[in-house]
Amino acid sequence: VSMQDYLDLQSINAQFLALDTKQVALSAQALVREAVSGHPFMSHSNQSAVALRMVDDFYFCGSKQQWLHMLRNILQNAVQALYLEKDRLGAGDITITISCTPILGSISIRDRGRGIDTAHLQQIFHPFYTVDKSAGIGLGLSYCKQVVQASGGVISVVSGKEQGTRFAITLPRVEA
């Protein structure tokens, strides 16, 4: 482990400790809109690459700060995957879909990036597992899984080499 990895880890720990963990009823639609609008995209064209499909909004219990951090992490992974394929993002390269049934809500984040090799899919939610050392130290998706599970949900991934990636988050609905 290099000194830079150690410093990165300490910085991440400090950020996580500062997050408010109070569980409240969250609107999936409002949360996703805030995560996208607050994401530090490199340019306006990158932000316009994100298409939002709001089929049905729903509420779930969670920590707003943790969820914003989690969604921004998945967005950042999608942007990085796309930049490995092309030098500029196009409309719809990332699609976030919100839908629900009477019992469950769903947030799906799909990108048209290079995809994740099937050999890595079983391990990407494990702490410190990383496919690309230049992308980080492998804590982002582990954190995402913890946030989703703290809300009683499940996160899964479907991906194939050169076919993009889709993260599916399923959550129990609550009253607003």
PDB file of C-alpha atoms in Angstrom, residues 62-149:
ATOM      1  CA  GLY A  62     -32.450   6.625   4.428  1.00  0.00           C
ATOM      2  CA  SER A  63     -29.817   9.196   5.299  1.00  0.00           C
ATOM      3  CA  LYS A  64     -29.997  11.971   2.705  1.00  0.00           C
ATOM      4  CA  GLN A  65     -26.288  12.794   2.887  1.00  0.00           C
ATOM      5  CA  GLN A  66     -25.253   9.166   2.611  1.00  0.00           C
ATOM      6  CA  TRP A  67     -27.562   8.608  -0.354  1.00  0.00           C
ATOM      7  CA  LEU A  68     -26.311  11.728  -2.163  1.00  0.00           C
ATOM      8  CA  HIS A  69     -22.723  10.573  -1.608  1.00  0.00           C
ATOM      9  CA  MET A  70     -23.604   7.058  -2.801  1.00  0.00           C
ATOM     10  CA  LEU A  71     -25.392   8.201  -5.969  1.00  0.00           C
ATOM     11  CA  ARG A  72     -22.568  10.598  -6.839  1.00  0.00           C
ATOM     12  CA  ASN A  73     -20.109   7.713  -6.448  1.00  0.00           C
ATOM     13  CA  ILE A  74     -22.015   5.563  -8.952  1.00  0.00           C
ATOM     14  CA  LEU A  75     -22.308   8.551 -11.307  1.00  0.00           C
ATOM     15  CA  GLN A  76     -18.565   9.150 -11.067  1.00  0.00           C
ATOM     16  CA  ASN A  77     -17.873   5.488 -11.871  1.00  0.00           C
ATOM     17  CA  ALA A  78     -20.153   5.748 -14.927  1.00  0.00           C
ATOM     18  CA  VAL A  79     -18.450   8.933 -16.157  1.00  0.00           C
ATOM     19  CA  GLN A  80     -15.009   7.319 -15.731  1.00  0.00           C
ATOM     20  CA  ALA A  81     -16.116   4.196 -17.608  1.00  0.00           C
ATOM     21  CA  LEU A  82     -17.441   6.317 -20.463  1.00  0.00           C
ATOM     22  CA  TYR A  83     -14.282   8.419 -20.694  1.00  0.00           C
ATOM     23  CA  LEU A  84     -12.251   5.258 -21.144  1.00  0.00           C
ATOM     24  CA  GLU A  85     -14.278   4.673 -24.334  1.00  0.00           C
ATOM     25  CA  LYS A  86     -14.647   8.151 -25.795  1.00  0.00           C
ATOM     26  CA  ASP A  87     -13.428  11.695 -25.360  1.00  0.00           C
ATOM     27  CA  ARG A  88     -16.864  13.277 -25.024  1.00  0.00           C
ATOM     28  CA  LEU A  89     -20.138  12.137 -23.583  1.00  0.00           C
ATOM     29  CA  GLY A  90     -23.397  12.140 -25.523  1.00  0.00           C
ATOM     30  CA  ALA A  91     -27.012  12.500 -24.494  1.00  0.00           C
ATOM     31  CA  GLY A  92     -28.300   9.320 -22.872  1.00  0.00           C
ATOM     32  CA  ASP A  93     -24.867   7.813 -22.202  1.00  0.00           C
ATOM     33  CA  ILE A  94     -26.066   7.551 -18.592  1.00  0.00           C
ATOM     34  CA  THR A  95     -29.739   6.837 -17.848  1.00  0.00           C
ATOM     35  CA  ILE A  96     -31.256   6.900 -14.377  1.00  0.00           C
ATOM     36  CA  THR A  97     -34.726   5.355 -14.108  1.00  0.00           C
ATOM     37  CA  ILE A  98     -37.018   5.614 -11.104  1.00  0.00           C
ATOM     38  CA  SER A  99     -40.061   3.335 -10.881  1.00  0.00           C
ATOM     39  CA  CYS A 100     -42.035   1.402  -8.310  1.00  0.00           C
ATOM     40  CA  THR A 101     -44.607  -1.220  -7.491  1.00  0.00           C
ATOM     41  CA  PRO A 102     -47.044  -0.898  -4.557  1.00  0.00           C
ATOM     42  CA  ILE A 103     -44.399  -2.412  -2.231  1.00  0.00           C
ATOM     43  CA  LEU A 104     -40.958  -1.754  -3.743  1.00  0.00           C
ATOM     44  CA  GLY A 105     -39.198   1.174  -5.363  1.00  0.00           C
ATOM     45  CA  SER A 106     -36.428   0.933  -7.932  1.00  0.00           C
ATOM     46  CA  ILE A 107     -33.550   3.190  -8.950  1.00  0.00           C
ATOM     47  CA  SER A 108     -31.619   1.980 -11.980  1.00  0.00           C
ATOM     48  CA  ILE A 109     -28.396   3.626 -13.196  1.00  0.00           C
ATOM     49  CA  ARG A 110     -27.213   2.466 -16.628  1.00  0.00           C
ATOM     50  CA  ASP A 111     -24.203   3.611 -18.605  1.00  0.00           C
ATOM     51  CA  ARG A 112     -22.995   2.834 -22.110  1.00  0.00           C
ATOM     52  CA  GLY A 113     -19.384   2.464 -20.969  1.00  0.00           C
ATOM     53  CA  ARG A 114     -16.928  -0.340 -21.468  1.00  0.00           C
ATOM     54  CA  GLY A 115     -18.670  -2.630 -18.993  1.00  0.00           C
ATOM     55  CA  ILE A 116     -17.203  -4.761 -16.267  1.00  0.00           C
ATOM     56  CA  ASP A 117     -15.659  -8.106 -17.122  1.00  0.00           C
ATOM     57  CA  THR A 118     -17.723 -10.954 -15.665  1.00  0.00           C
ATOM     58  CA  ALA A 119     -14.660 -12.184 -13.749  1.00  0.00           C
ATOM     59  CA  HIS A 120     -14.869  -9.034 -11.588  1.00  0.00           C
ATOM     60  CA  LEU A 121     -18.652  -8.809 -11.051  1.00  0.00           C
ATOM     61  CA  GLN A 122     -18.800 -11.073  -7.971  1.00  0.00           C
ATOM     62  CA  GLN A 123     -16.201  -8.986  -6.161  1.00  0.00           C
ATOM     63  CA  ILE A 124     -16.892  -5.336  -6.983  1.00  0.00           C
ATOM     64  CA  PHE A 125     -18.865  -4.710  -3.767  1.00  0.00           C
ATOM     65  CA  HIS A 126     -16.043  -6.093  -1.575  1.00  0.00           C
ATOM     66  CA  PRO A 127     -13.964  -3.503   0.320  1.00  0.00           C
ATOM     67  CA  PHE A 128     -10.634  -2.627  -1.332  1.00  0.00           C
ATOM     68  CA  TYR A 129     -11.461  -4.504  -4.535  1.00  0.00           C
ATOM     69  CA  THR A 130     -10.683  -2.425  -7.590  1.00  0.00           C
ATOM     70  CA  VAL A 131     -10.480  -3.278 -11.262  1.00  0.00           C
ATOM     71  CA  ASP A 132      -8.504  -0.156 -12.172  1.00  0.00           C
ATOM     72  CA  LYS A 133      -5.920   1.015  -9.615  1.00  0.00           C
ATOM     73  CA  SER A 134      -5.961   4.538 -11.095  1.00  0.00           C
ATOM     74  CA  ALA A 135      -9.685   4.863 -10.293  1.00  0.00           C
ATOM     75  CA  GLY A 136      -9.351   4.598  -6.509  1.00  0.00           C
ATOM     76  CA  ILE A 137      -8.737   2.172  -3.691  1.00  0.00           C
ATOM     77  CA  GLY A 138     -11.876   0.084  -3.991  1.00  0.00           C
ATOM     78  CA  LEU A 139     -14.141   1.461  -1.277  1.00  0.00           C
ATOM     79  CA  GLY A 140     -16.792   3.266  -3.340  1.00  0.00           C
ATOM     80  CA  LEU A 141     -19.054   0.367  -4.289  1.00  0.00           C
ATOM     81  CA  SER A 142     -18.610  -1.273  -0.882  1.00  0.00           C
ATOM     82  CA  TYR A 143     -19.891   1.968   0.649  1.00  0.00           C
ATOM     83  CA  CYS A 144     -22.775   2.077  -1.847  1.00  0.00           C
ATOM     84  CA  LYS A 145     -23.846  -1.418  -0.805  1.00  0.00           C
ATOM     85  CA  GLN A 146     -23.748  -0.452   2.895  1.00  0.00           C
ATOM     86  CA  VAL A 147     -25.930   2.621   2.300  1.00  0.00           C
ATOM     87  CA  VAL A 148     -28.500   0.623   0.315  1.00  0.00           C
ATOM     88  CA  GLN A 149     -28.582  -2.160   2.930  1.00  0.00           C
TER      89      GLN A 149
END
